């Protein structure tokens, strides 16, 4: 019995240790739950696995060759041609087919020759895999990327002219506000490119024309889907989906021009533009369309396979307006900052490819040497590669002193191969990019064989046969800019009559499929007149007489204005007799002064149009006429494109057979059309409001557009969880407002004592905003919704709240607690970028201070209890103090950012802080214990009181 008291302190100590362990076992899961959840890696794709299996079998020459996509001259790739040798011996990974490189021939042989050329190019690669002709050794058979830029609407945006089915351009698609039509257009182009053998589309452009610049040489014209980031993203997603599905995933898509060319004031090919925007500003306008087709894409089909990195420099990219990046395609730090954005980072992890813009342009040459006297092409290619691009576009790529592009490309390939062998870091970088390129090629062709790669000539018969899509898109895109529909009906109540004279004046011009090809009209002079005769002439209702129609070009109008017509001027004679004058206007082009003929006529010779009905059709972007010009014409329409199908749309508009149904996707200042105002909620349209009681299990998804609801009771109870849905909310063009348009739900609960007022804001998705509200008390509930300024309103709904739902009130309390935790999490500072683009130092905050004080206090309490359990009250107090001091000193060491503290915080975050403070507490307790051991007198027999 005497031994029991002696064993009590040890037993008590063991109990204290067990209690602390239980406490830690409860706290650790909570702490882990508070840490960020790391997404599980996505399973490796078959294409990537195949690429990883192939890569080790490639020689350095084969690997570096995959990095290059080149241009070449000529319409054939015979065994004695330079392009054949580049493919066969130097293993070039891809080619770009261009009109200005004479890669095509004139109609009617354009398609057949293009198909033959592509077959010859792919066969050159196949020959290399069989050890044929040039080097006698066998290389791996890796299909070529055969790239083409085909943006719709003919010259200058298309490389193939008038041989594919008429393709609507991006702005025309944007003016329909129908992503479904964009997907149809993409599917049509994708199917025809795949049939031809093209497997890489350089497009679409995802640039945002936030502010049109009609007089700028950098004007994008109709190459953009519009001026709103959300809608450009929606159209881009749909178009890319169409390309993939229409080609059966045999055509890859390169979205351009990352990070956005819409604010540029000069052509990218001529000079590197400087844009004054920070990365944060770019994420608000320019980058969202690229996000929507990369990490934020809704499906694999809507995701771009690659992005083209433009030669653009930025002032204030990292926030400091006094610093300017290099052209982004040559600036590794800026590129890394860009790719660190979440949407891009996840896309890159899945194999997303970065393609450089052409490295042989004058812009690149001038950025390296303003005098353009020296150009070291291999070093330029190296710089672009090390700055982040995976696939290097070597267009017109010629070093100073080299006789031709072939010589420079050979030197570049040899330079890269040598550097691969000598520089391990460079070799690793090459392997990383080659793996991405091979993965893309395996996505196009699951097996590398000629039967998979070569397209059959029989498929050419189906190309160019669809002329209905362009009419359907044109009909839905056609826009009346001036006057209003009601004013137009008053001013022009009737279409042209049978005996009225009509003069058509069109900005007609020609283009060539190759340098030796005959010119072909991109906009025929008589296109409008011919369409009118076909639809309303003697053979089609006899509404007009062909003899009363006359057609002239802007070139003829320019000569008339200049007084360069000798003798009688037929244009003046016809204008004198005409009742109607119809103009077809294209883009302002300084290289064609005649493109300004209409503006000159309106300014210099308005008397020629006196008392006539003047109709203007914009065959390109609609913002080239100013407000004064527009007031001088009877009607101003936007067609956004050229060609026979759109001439038919113009004729039907002129004769009032169809109504203009489109709306401009960009601002048109000449008519007072501001896109931001047009896309705001229309205050004249009532917002539908739906209020329903949610089932408890539905409360986890309050943002669903189709909430699970019970049958609506006549009254609600306090504690009921309500689903509030407002929308669809329409803009001024009667389309759903862009996503993330904010809607405010106003809730008034009138009780016996007071009125509770609540406001809940929620963003829209597809024009609809959803949120939830838990009823707080009994009384009368009034709910309204509003969006925009001036606001589009929903009619208020009133309900009676009688009785109490205990389960609902309990759920309400839980949700309140979760909301508080979420708010605290949202307020936790995120890592920021320092001026040099690196992540700034991790700093302790108030939460950290509270955490280390709490840990130190708990540890001190434990030390005190361990001392008292040994009947050492004085030493229990001392141990508690030394433990507390040790923990607080460790926390202060981290807070003062003393040596080693950053490593602890960055390596483990709050776990590092916890462990450091615990280590400090342990050190303090050990110091107190050592103090006790040193001052203890043997056999004293005394116990401290």
CSV table of N, CA and C in Angstrom, one decimal, residues 6-142:
chain,number,residue,atom,x,y,z
A,6,UNK,N,3.6,6.6,-4.4
A,6,UNK,CA,4.8,6.8,-5.2
A,6,UNK,C,4.5,6.7,-6.7
A,7,UNK,N,3.6,5.8,-7.1
A,7,UNK,CA,3.4,5.6,-8.5
A,7,UNK,C,2.3,6.6,-9.0
A,8,UNK,N,1.7,7.4,-8.2
A,8,UNK,CA,0.6,8.3,-8.6
A,8,UNK,C,1.1,9.3,-9.6
A,9,UNK,N,2.3,10.0,-9.3
A,9,UNK,CA,2.7,11.0,-10.3
A,9,UNK,C,3.0,10.5,-11.7
A,10,UNK,N,3.6,9.3,-11.8
A,10,UNK,CA,3.9,8.7,-13.1
A,10,UNK,C,2.6,8.4,-13.8
A,11,UNK,N,1.6,7.8,-13.0
A,11,UNK,CA,0.3,7.5,-13.7
A,11,UNK,C,-0.4,8.7,-14.1
A,12,UNK,N,-0.3,9.8,-13.3
A,12,UNK,CA,-1.0,11.0,-13.7
A,12,UNK,C,-0.3,11.6,-14.9
A,13,UNK,N,1.0,11.5,-15.0
A,13,UNK,CA,1.7,12.0,-16.2
A,13,UNK,C,1.3,11.3,-17.4
A,14,UNK,N,1.2,9.9,-17.3
A,14,UNK,CA,0.7,9.1,-18.5
A,14,UNK,C,-0.7,9.6,-18.9
A,15,UNK,N,-1.6,9.8,-17.9
A,15,UNK,CA,-2.9,10.3,-18.2
A,15,UNK,C,-2.9,11.6,-19.0
A,16,UNK,N,-2.0,12.5,-18.5
A,16,UNK,CA,-2.0,13.8,-19.2
A,16,UNK,C,-1.5,13.6,-20.6
A,17,UNK,N,-0.5,12.8,-20.8
A,17,UNK,CA,0.0,12.5,-22.1
A,17,UNK,C,-1.1,11.9,-23.0
A,18,UNK,N,-1.8,11.0,-22.5
A,18,UNK,CA,-2.9,10.4,-23.3
A,18,UNK,C,-4.0,11.4,-23.6
A,19,UNK,N,-4.3,12.3,-22.7
A,19,UNK,CA,-5.3,13.4,-22.9
A,19,UNK,C,-4.8,14.3,-24.0
A,20,UNK,N,-3.5,14.7,-24.0
A,20,UNK,CA,-2.9,15.5,-25.0
A,20,UNK,C,-3.0,14.9,-26.4
A,21,UNK,N,-2.7,13.6,-26.4
A,21,UNK,CA,-2.8,12.8,-27.7
A,21,UNK,C,-4.1,12.8,-28.2
A,22,UNK,N,-5.2,12.6,-27.3
A,22,UNK,CA,-6.5,12.6,-27.8
A,22,UNK,C,-6.9,14.0,-28.4
A,23,UNK,N,-6.4,15.0,-27.7
A,23,UNK,CA,-6.7,16.4,-28.2
A,23,UNK,C,-6.1,16.6,-29.5
A,24,UNK,N,-4.8,16.2,-29.7
A,24,UNK,CA,-4.2,16.4,-31.0
A,24,UNK,C,-4.9,15.6,-32.1
A,25,UNK,N,-5.3,14.3,-31.7
A,25,UNK,CA,-6.0,13.5,-32.7
A,25,UNK,C,-7.3,14.2,-33.2
A,26,UNK,N,-7.9,15.0,-32.3
A,26,UNK,CA,-9.1,15.7,-32.7
A,26,UNK,C,-8.8,16.9,-33.5
A,27,UNK,N,-7.7,17.6,-33.1
A,27,UNK,CA,-7.3,18.9,-33.8
A,27,UNK,C,-6.7,18.7,-35.2
A,28,UNK,N,-5.9,17.6,-35.3
A,28,UNK,CA,-5.2,17.4,-36.6
A,28,UNK,C,-6.1,17.3,-37.8
A,29,UNK,N,-7.2,16.4,-37.7
A,29,UNK,CA,-8.1,16.4,-38.8
A,29,UNK,C,-8.7,17.7,-39.2
A,30,UNK,N,-9.1,18.5,-38.1
A,30,UNK,CA,-9.7,19.8,-38.4
A,30,UNK,C,-8.7,20.7,-39.1
A,31,UNK,N,-7.4,20.6,-38.7
A,31,UNK,CA,-6.4,21.4,-39.3
A,31,UNK,C,-6.2,21.0,-40.8
A,32,UNK,N,-6.1,19.7,-41.0
A,32,UNK,CA,-6.0,19.2,-42.4
A,32,UNK,C,-7.1,19.6,-43.2
A,33,UNK,N,-8.3,19.6,-42.7
A,33,UNK,CA,-9.5,20.0,-43.5
A,33,UNK,C,-9.4,21.4,-43.9
A,34,UNK,N,-8.7,22.2,-43.1
A,34,UNK,CA,-8.6,23.7,-43.4
A,34,UNK,C,-7.6,24.0,-44.5
A,35,UNK,N,-6.8,23.0,-44.8
A,35,UNK,CA,-5.7,23.2,-45.8
A,35,UNK,C,-6.3,23.1,-47.2
A,36,UNK,N,-5.7,23.7,-48.2
A,36,UNK,CA,-6.2,23.7,-49.6
A,36,UNK,C,-6.2,22.2,-50.1
A,37,UNK,N,-7.2,21.9,-50.8
A,37,UNK,CA,-7.4,20.5,-51.4
A,37,UNK,C,-6.6,20.5,-52.7
A,38,UNK,N,-5.7,19.6,-52.9
A,38,UNK,CA,-5.0,19.5,-54.1
A,38,UNK,C,-5.8,18.5,-55.0
A,39,UNK,N,-6.0,19.0,-56.3
A,39,UNK,CA,-6.7,18.2,-57.2
A,39,UNK,C,-5.9,17.0,-57.6
A,40,UNK,N,-6.6,15.9,-57.7
A,40,UNK,CA,-5.9,14.7,-58.1
A,40,UNK,C,-5.5,14.8,-59.6
A,41,UNK,N,-4.4,14.3,-59.9
A,41,UNK,CA,-4.0,14.4,-61.3
A,41,UNK,C,-4.9,13.7,-62.2
A,42,UNK,N,-5.2,14.3,-63.4
A,42,UNK,CA,-6.0,13.6,-64.4
A,42,UNK,C,-5.3,12.4,-65.0
A,43,UNK,N,-6.0,11.4,-65.3
A,43,UNK,CA,-5.4,10.2,-65.9
A,43,UNK,C,-4.7,10.6,-67.2
A,44,UNK,N,-3.5,9.9,-67.4
A,44,UNK,CA,-2.8,10.2,-68.6
A,44,UNK,C,-3.5,9.7,-69.8
A,45,UNK,N,-3.5,10.5,-70.9
A,45,UNK,CA,-4.2,10.2,-72.1
A,45,UNK,C,-3.5,9.2,-72.9
A,46,UNK,N,-4.2,8.5,-73.8
A,46,UNK,CA,-3.5,7.5,-74.7
A,46,UNK,C,-2.5,8.2,-75.6
A,47,UNK,N,-2.9,9.4,-76.1
A,47,UNK,CA,-2.0,10.1,-76.9
A,47,UNK,C,-0.7,10.5,-76.2
A,48,UNK,N,-0.8,10.9,-75.0
A,48,UNK,CA,0.4,11.3,-74.3
A,48,UNK,C,1.3,10.0,-74.0
A,49,UNK,N,0.6,8.9,-73.7
A,49,UNK,CA,1.4,7.7,-73.4
A,49,UNK,C,2.1,7.2,-74.7
A,50,UNK,N,1.5,7.4,-75.8
A,50,UNK,CA,2.1,7.0,-77.1
A,50,UNK,C,3.3,7.9,-77.3
A,51,UNK,N,3.1,9.2,-77.1
A,51,UNK,CA,4.2,10.2,-77.3
A,51,UNK,C,5.4,9.9,-76.4
A,52,UNK,N,5.1,9.5,-75.1
A,52,UNK,CA,6.2,9.2,-74.2
A,52,UNK,C,6.9,8.0,-74.6
A,53,UNK,N,6.2,7.0,-75.2
A,53,UNK,CA,6.9,5.8,-75.7
A,53,UNK,C,7.7,6.1,-76.9
A,54,UNK,N,7.3,7.0,-77.8
A,54,UNK,CA,8.0,7.3,-79.0
A,54,UNK,C,9.3,8.2,-78.8
A,55,UNK,N,9.2,9.1,-77.8
A,55,UNK,CA,10.2,10.1,-77.7
A,55,UNK,C,11.6,9.5,-77.5
A,56,UNK,N,11.8,8.5,-76.6
A,56,UNK,CA,13.2,8.0,-76.4
A,56,UNK,C,13.8,7.4,-77.7
A,57,UNK,N,13.0,7.1,-78.7
A,57,UNK,CA,13.5,6.4,-79.9
A,57,UNK,C,14.0,7.5,-80.9
A,58,UNK,N,13.8,8.7,-80.6
A,58,UNK,CA,14.2,9.8,-81.6
A,58,UNK,C,15.6,10.3,-81.4
A,59,UNK,N,16.3,10.5,-82.4
A,59,UNK,CA,17.6,11.1,-82.4
A,59,UNK,C,17.5,12.6,-82.0
A,60,UNK,N,18.6,13.3,-81.6
A,60,UNK,CA,18.5,14.7,-81.4
A,60,UNK,C,18.0,15.5,-82.6
A,61,UNK,N,18.5,15.1,-83.8
A,61,UNK,CA,18.0,15.8,-85.0
A,61,UNK,C,16.5,15.6,-85.2
A,62,UNK,N,16.0,14.4,-85.0
A,62,UNK,CA,14.6,14.2,-85.1
A,62,UNK,C,13.8,15.0,-84.1
A,63,UNK,N,14.3,15.1,-82.9
A,63,UNK,CA,13.6,15.9,-81.8
A,63,UNK,C,13.6,17.4,-82.2
A,64,UNK,N,14.7,18.0,-82.5
A,64,UNK,CA,14.7,19.4,-82.7
A,64,UNK,C,13.9,19.7,-84.0
A,65,UNK,N,13.9,18.8,-84.9
A,65,UNK,CA,13.2,19.1,-86.2
A,65,UNK,C,11.7,19.3,-85.9
A,66,UNK,N,11.2,18.6,-84.9
A,66,UNK,CA,9.7,18.7,-84.6
A,66,UNK,C,9.4,20.1,-84.1
A,67,UNK,N,10.3,20.9,-83.7
A,67,UNK,CA,10.0,22.2,-83.2
A,67,UNK,C,9.7,23.2,-84.2
A,68,UNK,N,10.0,22.9,-85.5
A,68,UNK,CA,9.9,23.9,-86.6
A,68,UNK,C,8.7,23.7,-87.5
A,69,UNK,N,8.1,24.8,-87.8
A,69,UNK,CA,7.0,24.8,-88.8
A,69,UNK,C,7.4,25.9,-89.8
A,70,UNK,N,7.6,25.5,-91.0
A,70,UNK,CA,8.2,26.4,-92.0
A,70,UNK,C,7.3,26.7,-93.2
A,71,UNK,N,7.7,27.8,-93.9
A,71,UNK,CA,7.1,28.1,-95.1
A,71,UNK,C,8.1,27.8,-96.2
A,72,UNK,N,7.6,27.6,-97.5
A,72,UNK,CA,8.4,27.3,-98.6
A,72,UNK,C,7.7,27.8,-99.9
A,73,UNK,N,8.5,27.9,-100.9
A,73,UNK,CA,8.0,28.4,-102.2
A,73,UNK,C,7.7,27.3,-103.1
A,74,UNK,N,6.6,27.5,-103.9
A,74,UNK,CA,6.3,26.5,-104.9
A,74,UNK,C,5.0,25.7,-104.5
A,75,UNK,N,4.5,25.1,-105.6
A,75,UNK,CA,3.3,24.3,-105.5
A,75,UNK,C,3.5,22.8,-105.5
A,76,UNK,N,4.8,22.4,-105.4
A,76,UNK,CA,5.1,20.9,-105.4
A,76,UNK,C,6.2,20.6,-104.4
A,77,UNK,N,6.3,19.4,-104.0
A,77,UNK,CA,7.3,18.9,-103.1
A,77,UNK,C,7.9,17.7,-103.7
A,78,UNK,N,8.6,17.8,-104.8
A,78,UNK,CA,9.2,16.7,-105.5
A,78,UNK,C,10.5,16.3,-104.7
A,79,UNK,N,11.1,15.2,-105.1
A,79,UNK,CA,12.2,14.7,-104.3
A,79,UNK,C,13.4,15.6,-104.5
A,80,UNK,N,13.5,16.4,-105.4
A,80,UNK,CA,14.6,17.3,-105.6
A,80,UNK,C,14.4,18.7,-105.1
A,81,UNK,N,13.3,18.9,-104.4
A,81,UNK,CA,12.9,20.2,-103.9
A,81,UNK,C,13.5,20.4,-102.5
A,82,UNK,N,13.7,21.7,-102.1
A,82,UNK,CA,14.2,22.0,-100.8
A,82,UNK,C,13.3,21.6,-99.7
A,83,UNK,N,12.0,21.8,-99.9
A,83,UNK,CA,11.1,21.4,-98.8
A,83,UNK,C,11.1,19.9,-98.5
A,84,UNK,N,11.3,19.1,-99.6
A,84,UNK,CA,11.5,17.7,-99.4
A,84,UNK,C,12.7,17.3,-98.6
A,85,UNK,N,13.8,18.0,-98.8
A,85,UNK,CA,15.0,17.7,-98.1
A,85,UNK,C,14.8,18.2,-96.6
A,86,UNK,N,14.2,19.3,-96.4
A,86,UNK,CA,13.9,19.7,-95.0
A,86,UNK,C,13.1,18.7,-94.2
A,87,UNK,N,12.2,18.1,-94.9
A,87,UNK,CA,11.3,17.1,-94.2
A,87,UNK,C,12.1,15.8,-94.1
A,88,UNK,N,12.7,15.4,-95.2
A,88,UNK,CA,13.3,14.0,-95.2
A,88,UNK,C,14.6,13.9,-94.4
A,89,UNK,N,15.4,14.9,-94.5
A,89,UNK,CA,16.7,14.9,-93.8
A,89,UNK,C,16.7,15.6,-92.5
A,90,UNK,N,16.0,16.7,-92.4
A,90,UNK,CA,16.1,17.5,-91.1
A,90,UNK,C,14.8,17.3,-90.3
A,91,UNK,N,13.9,16.5,-90.7
A,91,UNK,CA,12.7,16.1,-89.9
A,91,UNK,C,11.9,17.2,-89.4
A,92,UNK,N,11.7,18.2,-90.3
A,92,UNK,CA,10.9,19.4,-89.9
A,92,UNK,C,9.5,18.9,-89.5
A,93,UNK,N,8.9,19.5,-88.5
A,93,UNK,CA,7.7,19.0,-87.9
A,93,UNK,C,6.4,19.5,-88.6
A,94,UNK,N,6.5,20.6,-89.3
A,94,UNK,CA,5.3,21.1,-89.9
A,94,UNK,C,5.6,22.1,-91.0
A,95,UNK,N,4.5,22.4,-91.8
A,95,UNK,CA,4.6,23.4,-92.8
A,95,UNK,C,3.4,24.3,-92.8
A,96,UNK,N,3.5,25.5,-93.3
A,96,UNK,CA,2.4,26.5,-93.4
A,96,UNK,C,2.2,26.8,-94.8
A,97,UNK,N,1.0,26.5,-95.3
A,97,UNK,CA,0.7,26.8,-96.7
A,97,UNK,C,0.2,28.2,-96.9
A,98,UNK,N,0.8,29.0,-97.8
A,98,UNK,CA,0.5,30.4,-98.0
A,98,UNK,C,0.3,30.7,-99.4
A,99,UNK,N,-0.6,31.7,-99.6
A,99,UNK,CA,-0.9,32.2,-101.0
A,99,UNK,C,0.3,32.9,-101.5
A,100,UNK,N,0.9,33.8,-100.7
A,100,UNK,CA,2.0,34.6,-101.1
A,100,UNK,C,3.3,33.8,-101.3
A,101,UNK,N,3.3,32.5,-101.0
A,101,UNK,CA,4.5,31.7,-101.3
A,101,UNK,C,4.3,30.8,-102.5
A,102,UNK,N,3.2,31.1,-103.2
A,102,UNK,CA,2.8,30.4,-104.4
A,102,UNK,C,2.7,28.9,-104.2
A,103,UNK,N,2.1,28.5,-103.0
A,103,UNK,CA,1.8,27.1,-102.7
A,103,UNK,C,0.6,26.6,-103.4
A,104,UNK,N,-0.2,27.5,-104.1
A,104,UNK,CA,-1.4,27.1,-104.8
A,104,UNK,C,-1.4,27.5,-106.2
A,105,UNK,N,-2.3,27.0,-107.0
A,105,UNK,CA,-2.4,27.4,-108.4
A,105,UNK,C,-3.8,27.9,-108.6
A,106,UNK,N,-4.1,28.4,-109.8
A,106,UNK,CA,-5.3,29.0,-110.1
A,106,UNK,C,-6.4,28.0,-110.3
A,107,UNK,N,-7.7,28.5,-110.2
A,107,UNK,CA,-8.8,27.6,-110.4
A,107,UNK,C,-8.8,27.3,-111.9
A,108,UNK,N,-9.4,26.1,-112.3
A,108,UNK,CA,-10.2,25.2,-111.5
A,108,UNK,C,-9.3,24.1,-110.9
A,109,UNK,N,-8.0,24.2,-110.9
A,109,UNK,CA,-7.1,23.2,-110.4
A,109,UNK,C,-6.7,23.4,-109.0
A,110,UNK,N,-7.2,24.4,-108.3
A,110,UNK,CA,-6.6,24.8,-107.0
A,110,UNK,C,-6.8,23.6,-106.0
A,111,UNK,N,-7.9,23.1,-105.9
A,111,UNK,CA,-8.1,22.0,-104.9
A,111,UNK,C,-7.3,20.8,-105.2
A,112,UNK,N,-7.4,20.3,-106.4
A,112,UNK,CA,-6.7,19.1,-106.8
A,112,UNK,C,-5.2,19.3,-106.5
A,113,UNK,N,-4.6,20.4,-106.9
A,113,UNK,CA,-3.2,20.6,-106.7
A,113,UNK,C,-2.8,20.7,-105.3
A,114,UNK,N,-3.7,21.4,-104.5
A,114,UNK,CA,-3.4,21.5,-103.0
A,114,UNK,C,-3.4,20.2,-102.4
A,115,UNK,N,-4.3,19.3,-102.8
A,115,UNK,CA,-4.4,18.0,-102.2
A,115,UNK,C,-3.1,17.2,-102.6
A,116,UNK,N,-2.7,17.3,-103.9
A,116,UNK,CA,-1.5,16.6,-104.3
A,116,UNK,C,-0.3,17.1,-103.5
A,117,UNK,N,-0.2,18.4,-103.3
A,117,UNK,CA,0.9,19.0,-102.6
A,117,UNK,C,1.0,18.4,-101.2
A,118,UNK,N,-0.1,18.4,-100.5
A,118,UNK,CA,-0.2,17.9,-99.1
A,118,UNK,C,0.2,16.4,-99.1
A,119,UNK,N,-0.2,15.7,-100.1
A,119,UNK,CA,0.2,14.3,-100.2
A,119,UNK,C,1.7,14.1,-100.4
A,120,UNK,N,2.2,15.0,-101.2
A,120,UNK,CA,3.7,14.9,-101.5
A,120,UNK,C,4.5,15.3,-100.2
A,121,UNK,N,4.0,16.2,-99.4
A,121,UNK,CA,4.6,16.6,-98.2
A,121,UNK,C,4.6,15.5,-97.2
A,122,UNK,N,3.5,14.9,-97.0
A,122,UNK,CA,3.4,13.7,-96.0
A,122,UNK,C,4.2,12.5,-96.5
A,123,UNK,N,4.3,12.4,-97.9
A,123,UNK,CA,5.0,11.2,-98.4
A,123,UNK,C,6.5,11.4,-98.2
A,124,UNK,N,7.0,12.7,-98.2
A,124,UNK,CA,8.4,13.0,-97.9
A,124,UNK,C,8.8,12.5,-96.5
A,125,UNK,N,7.9,12.7,-95.6
A,125,UNK,CA,8.1,12.2,-94.2
A,125,UNK,C,8.1,10.7,-94.2
A,126,UNK,N,7.2,10.1,-94.9
A,126,UNK,CA,7.1,8.6,-95.0
A,126,UNK,C,8.4,8.0,-95.6
A,127,UNK,N,8.9,8.7,-96.6
A,127,UNK,CA,10.2,8.2,-97.2
A,127,UNK,C,11.3,8.2,-96.2
A,128,UNK,N,11.4,9.2,-95.3
A,128,UNK,CA,12.4,9.2,-94.3
A,128,UNK,C,12.3,8.0,-93.4
A,129,UNK,N,11.1,7.6,-93.1
A,129,UNK,CA,10.9,6.5,-92.2
A,129,UNK,C,11.3,5.2,-92.8
A,130,UNK,N,11.4,5.2,-94.2
A,130,UNK,CA,11.8,3.9,-94.9
A,130,UNK,C,13.3,4.0,-95.3
A,131,UNK,N,14.0,5.0,-94.9
A,131,UNK,CA,15.4,5.1,-95.2
A,131,UNK,C,15.6,5.4,-96.7
A,132,UNK,N,14.7,6.2,-97.3
A,132,UNK,CA,14.8,6.4,-98.7
A,132,UNK,C,15.6,7.6,-99.0
A,133,UNK,N,16.3,7.6,-100.1
A,133,UNK,CA,16.8,8.7,-100.9
A,133,UNK,C,18.0,9.4,-100.3
A,134,UNK,N,17.7,10.2,-99.2
A,134,UNK,CA,18.7,11.2,-98.8
A,134,UNK,C,19.8,10.7,-97.9
A,135,UNK,N,19.4,10.1,-96.8
A,135,UNK,CA,20.5,9.8,-95.8
A,135,UNK,C,20.6,8.3,-95.6
A,136,UNK,N,19.8,7.5,-96.2
A,136,UNK,CA,20.0,6.1,-96.1
A,136,UNK,C,19.7,5.4,-94.7
A,137,UNK,N,19.3,6.2,-93.8
A,137,UNK,CA,18.9,5.7,-92.4
A,137,UNK,C,17.4,5.9,-92.2
A,138,UNK,N,16.9,5.0,-91.4
A,138,UNK,CA,15.5,5.1,-91.1
A,138,UNK,C,15.2,6.0,-89.9
A,139,UNK,N,14.2,6.9,-90.1
A,139,UNK,CA,13.8,7.7,-89.0
A,139,UNK,C,12.4,7.3,-88.6
A,140,UNK,N,12.0,7.7,-87.5
A,140,UNK,CA,10.6,7.4,-87.0
A,140,UNK,C,9.6,8.2,-87.9
A,141,UNK,N,8.5,7.5,-88.3
A,141,UNK,CA,7.5,8.2,-89.1
A,141,UNK,C,6.6,9.0,-88.2
A,142,UNK,N,6.7,10.3,-88.4
A,142,UNK,CA,5.9,11.3,-87.6
A,142,UNK,C,5.2,12.2,-88.6
